[in-house]
XYZ file of C-alpha atoms in Angstrom:
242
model
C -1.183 -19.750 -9.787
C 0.886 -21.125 -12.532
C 4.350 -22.192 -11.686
C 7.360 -19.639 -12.089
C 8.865 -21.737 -14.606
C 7.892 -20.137 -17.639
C 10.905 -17.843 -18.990
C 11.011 -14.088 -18.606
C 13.823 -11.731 -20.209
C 15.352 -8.854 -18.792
C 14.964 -5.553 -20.427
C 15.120 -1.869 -19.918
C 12.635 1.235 -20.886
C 13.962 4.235 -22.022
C 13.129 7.189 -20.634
C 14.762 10.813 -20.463
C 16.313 10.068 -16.854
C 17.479 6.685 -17.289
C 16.675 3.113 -18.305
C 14.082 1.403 -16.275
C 14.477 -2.259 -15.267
C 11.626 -4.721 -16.908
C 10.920 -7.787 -16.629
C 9.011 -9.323 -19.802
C 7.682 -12.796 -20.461
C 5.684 -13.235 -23.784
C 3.235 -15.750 -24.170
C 3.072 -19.347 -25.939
C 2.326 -17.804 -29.222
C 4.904 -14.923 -29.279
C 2.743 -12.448 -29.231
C -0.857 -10.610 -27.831
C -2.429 -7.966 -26.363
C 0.043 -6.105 -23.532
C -0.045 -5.871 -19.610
C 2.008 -3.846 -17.150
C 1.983 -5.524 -14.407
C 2.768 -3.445 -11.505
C 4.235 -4.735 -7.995
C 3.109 -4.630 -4.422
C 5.993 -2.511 -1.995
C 7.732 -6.193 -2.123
C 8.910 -5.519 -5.351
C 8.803 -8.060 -8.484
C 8.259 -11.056 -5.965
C 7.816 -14.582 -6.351
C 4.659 -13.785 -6.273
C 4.086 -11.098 -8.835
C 6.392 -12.986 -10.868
C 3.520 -16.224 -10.711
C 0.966 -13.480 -11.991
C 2.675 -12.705 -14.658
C 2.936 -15.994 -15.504
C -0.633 -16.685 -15.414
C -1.263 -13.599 -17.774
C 1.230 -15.206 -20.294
C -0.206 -18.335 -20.514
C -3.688 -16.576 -21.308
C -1.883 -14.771 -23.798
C -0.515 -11.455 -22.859
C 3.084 -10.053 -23.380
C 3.452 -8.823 -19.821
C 5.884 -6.305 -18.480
C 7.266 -5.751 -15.148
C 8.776 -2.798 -13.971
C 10.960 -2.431 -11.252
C 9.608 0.717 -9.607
C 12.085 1.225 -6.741
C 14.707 0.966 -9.138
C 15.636 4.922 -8.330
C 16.089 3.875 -5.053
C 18.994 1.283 -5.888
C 16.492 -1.742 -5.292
C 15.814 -4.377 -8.026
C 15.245 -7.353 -6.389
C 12.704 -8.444 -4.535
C 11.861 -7.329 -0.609
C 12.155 -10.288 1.339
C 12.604 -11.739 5.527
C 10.715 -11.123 8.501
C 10.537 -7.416 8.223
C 9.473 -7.236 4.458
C 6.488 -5.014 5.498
C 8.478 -2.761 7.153
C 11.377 -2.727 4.233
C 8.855 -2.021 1.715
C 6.979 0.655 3.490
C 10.046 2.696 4.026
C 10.549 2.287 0.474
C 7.232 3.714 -0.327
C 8.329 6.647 2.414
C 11.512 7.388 0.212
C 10.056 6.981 -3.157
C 9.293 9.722 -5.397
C 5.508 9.119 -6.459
C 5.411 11.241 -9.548
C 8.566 9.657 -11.167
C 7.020 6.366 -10.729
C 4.489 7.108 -12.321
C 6.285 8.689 -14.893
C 7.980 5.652 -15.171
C 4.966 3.397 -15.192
C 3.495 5.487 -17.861
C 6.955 5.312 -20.083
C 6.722 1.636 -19.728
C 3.192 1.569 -21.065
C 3.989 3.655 -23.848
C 7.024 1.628 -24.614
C 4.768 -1.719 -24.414
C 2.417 -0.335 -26.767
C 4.963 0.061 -29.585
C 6.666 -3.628 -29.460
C 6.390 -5.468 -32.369
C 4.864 -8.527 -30.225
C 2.106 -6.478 -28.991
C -0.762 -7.120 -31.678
C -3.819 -5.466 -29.598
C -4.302 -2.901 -26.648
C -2.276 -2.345 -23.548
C -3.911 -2.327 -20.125
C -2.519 -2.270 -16.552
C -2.951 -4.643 -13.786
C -1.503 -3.514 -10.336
C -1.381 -5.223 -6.718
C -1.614 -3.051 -3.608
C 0.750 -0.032 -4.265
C 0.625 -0.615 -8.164
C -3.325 -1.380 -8.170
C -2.738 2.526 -6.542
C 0.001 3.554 -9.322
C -1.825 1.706 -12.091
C -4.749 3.745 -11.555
C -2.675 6.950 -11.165
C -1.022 5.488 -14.622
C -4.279 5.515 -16.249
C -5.239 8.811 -14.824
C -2.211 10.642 -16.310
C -2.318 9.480 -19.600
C -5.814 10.392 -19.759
C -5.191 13.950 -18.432
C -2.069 14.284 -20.514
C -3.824 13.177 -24.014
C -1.497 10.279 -24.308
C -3.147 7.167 -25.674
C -4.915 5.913 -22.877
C -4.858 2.714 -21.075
C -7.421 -0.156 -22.732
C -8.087 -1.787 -19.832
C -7.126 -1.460 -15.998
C -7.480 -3.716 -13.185
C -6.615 -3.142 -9.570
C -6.604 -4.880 -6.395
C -6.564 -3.478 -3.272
C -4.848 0.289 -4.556
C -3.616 1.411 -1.304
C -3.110 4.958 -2.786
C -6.881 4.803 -3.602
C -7.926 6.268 -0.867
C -5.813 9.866 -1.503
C -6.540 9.829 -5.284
C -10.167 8.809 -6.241
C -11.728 12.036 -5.435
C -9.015 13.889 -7.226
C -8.716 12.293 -10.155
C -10.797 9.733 -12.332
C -10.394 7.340 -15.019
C -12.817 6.823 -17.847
C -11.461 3.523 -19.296
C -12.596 0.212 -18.633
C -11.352 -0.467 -14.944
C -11.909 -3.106 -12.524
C -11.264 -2.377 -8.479
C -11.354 -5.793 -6.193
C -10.997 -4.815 -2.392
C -11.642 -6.915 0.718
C -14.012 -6.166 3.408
C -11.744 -6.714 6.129
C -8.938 -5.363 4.678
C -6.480 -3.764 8.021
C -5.278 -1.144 6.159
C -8.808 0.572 3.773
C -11.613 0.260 6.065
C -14.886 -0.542 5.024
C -16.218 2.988 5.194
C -13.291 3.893 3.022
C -13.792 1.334 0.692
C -17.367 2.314 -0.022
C -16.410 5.961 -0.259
C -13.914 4.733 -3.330
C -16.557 2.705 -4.755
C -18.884 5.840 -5.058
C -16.381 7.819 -6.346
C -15.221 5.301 -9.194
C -18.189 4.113 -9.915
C -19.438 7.301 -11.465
C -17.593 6.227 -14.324
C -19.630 4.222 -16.468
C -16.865 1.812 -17.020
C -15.643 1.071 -13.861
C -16.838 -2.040 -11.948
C -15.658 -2.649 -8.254
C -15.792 -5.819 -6.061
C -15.833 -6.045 -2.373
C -14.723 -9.562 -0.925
C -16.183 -10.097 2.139
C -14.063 -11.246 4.970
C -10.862 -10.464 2.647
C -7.950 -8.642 4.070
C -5.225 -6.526 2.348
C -3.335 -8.274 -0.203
C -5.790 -11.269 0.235
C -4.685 -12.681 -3.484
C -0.763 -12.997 -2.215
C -0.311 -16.705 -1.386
C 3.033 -15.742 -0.184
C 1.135 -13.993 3.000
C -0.432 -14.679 5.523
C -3.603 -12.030 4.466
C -4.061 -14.709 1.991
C -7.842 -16.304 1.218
C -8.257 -18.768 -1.564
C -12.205 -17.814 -2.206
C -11.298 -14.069 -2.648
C -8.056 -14.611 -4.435
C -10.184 -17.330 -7.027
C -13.029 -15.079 -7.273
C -11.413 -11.828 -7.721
C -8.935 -13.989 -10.215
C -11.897 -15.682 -12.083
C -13.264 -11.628 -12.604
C -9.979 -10.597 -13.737
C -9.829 -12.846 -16.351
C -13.313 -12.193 -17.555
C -12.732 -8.613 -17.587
C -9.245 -8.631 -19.430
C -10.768 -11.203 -22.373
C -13.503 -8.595 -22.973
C -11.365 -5.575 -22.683
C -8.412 -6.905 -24.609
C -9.140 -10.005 -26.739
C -6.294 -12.676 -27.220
C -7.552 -13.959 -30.497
């Protein structure tokens, strides 16, 4: 992962019940195709923060919302009960609003004057589950749709795939071993999605939840290079940088 050091600017999004707080770096050339990036329940973390790095340098004005910002939290969830923090935040948090919120921060993406090409959505654990909830809703709600969507590990995925679909381009990476979607559950999702011609999902074998989080000890290098390596393929094809 690329080092933290390239700059990122605070902004808001507007939307009708206040002004979400976004992070946004823009990459080397000023401007590209646009990605919100959407966090795990640790919030925009070092970690996230690294990923949006690495989508910079490959060219795309990134985003980051701070999803738990209705719930007076806008830094990052942190110390040896992190896990525990975050999934009381998830407890508290008002799921439809945040992906109202999401979806206002796509729209808003879409219309800045650095973003030259399509918007797409990549999301780690809950926001690979939001993203795809993201994409689902502007679908259903005849907004412009999402060009591209990639998600890892969606831990929502296994309460929305059968009750909602997405027909963009989407890519779905999910570990074999992961402790919290078991295998069975996995495959179930990868039926369901897959019967969208678009979508493409990847099992890592021996891969547990949040596998591509160095900052964790669920971390694997061979999943988290692999699934990596994918997303980049997929995102170059979906939304060009030149």
């Amino acid at each position: 992962m690329t080092d933290t050091a390239a700059t990122a600017t605070d902004v808001t999004v507007p939307t009708d019940t206040g002004d979400v707080p976004t992070r946004l770096w823009l990459p080397p050339s000023g401007e590209g195709p646009g990605i919100v990036l959407l966090q795990e329940i640790f919030g925009v973390s070092a970690y996230v923060r690294r990923r949006a790095t690495d989508l910079a340098a490959l060219g795309y004005v990134v985003a980051a919302p701070e999803i738990f910002w209705r719930l007076g939290v806008t830094d990052p969830v942190e110390g040896e009960d992190a896990l525990q923090q975050g999934m009381g935040l998830v407890q508290r948090l008002d799921w439809q609003q945040a992906v109202l919120d999401a979806s206002a921060t796509v729209e808003w993406l879409r219309d800045r004057d650095e973003v030259t090409g399509g918007v797409g959505v990549v999301g780690f654990c809950f926001g690979g589950g939001l993203g795809f909830n993201v994409a689902a809703h502007l679908e259903s709600e005849g907004a412009t749709p999402v060009d591209a969507l990639v998600s890892y590990y969606g831990s929502a995925l296994p309460g929305l795939h059968d009750v909602m679909s997405v027909s963009a381009p989407s890519l779905h990476h999910f570990g074999l071993a992961d402790s919290f979607i078991d295998t069975d559950t996995v495959r179930r999702i990868e039926a369901s999605l897959g019967k969208e011609p678009q979508t493409v999902v990847v099992t890592h074998p021996g891969a547990d939840h949040a596998f591509d989080n160095d900052d964790m000890p669920w971390f694997h290098a061979g999943a988290s290079g692999e699934a990596w390596a994918r997303t980049e393929e997929f995102l170059a094809e979906q939304l060009p940088t030149d």
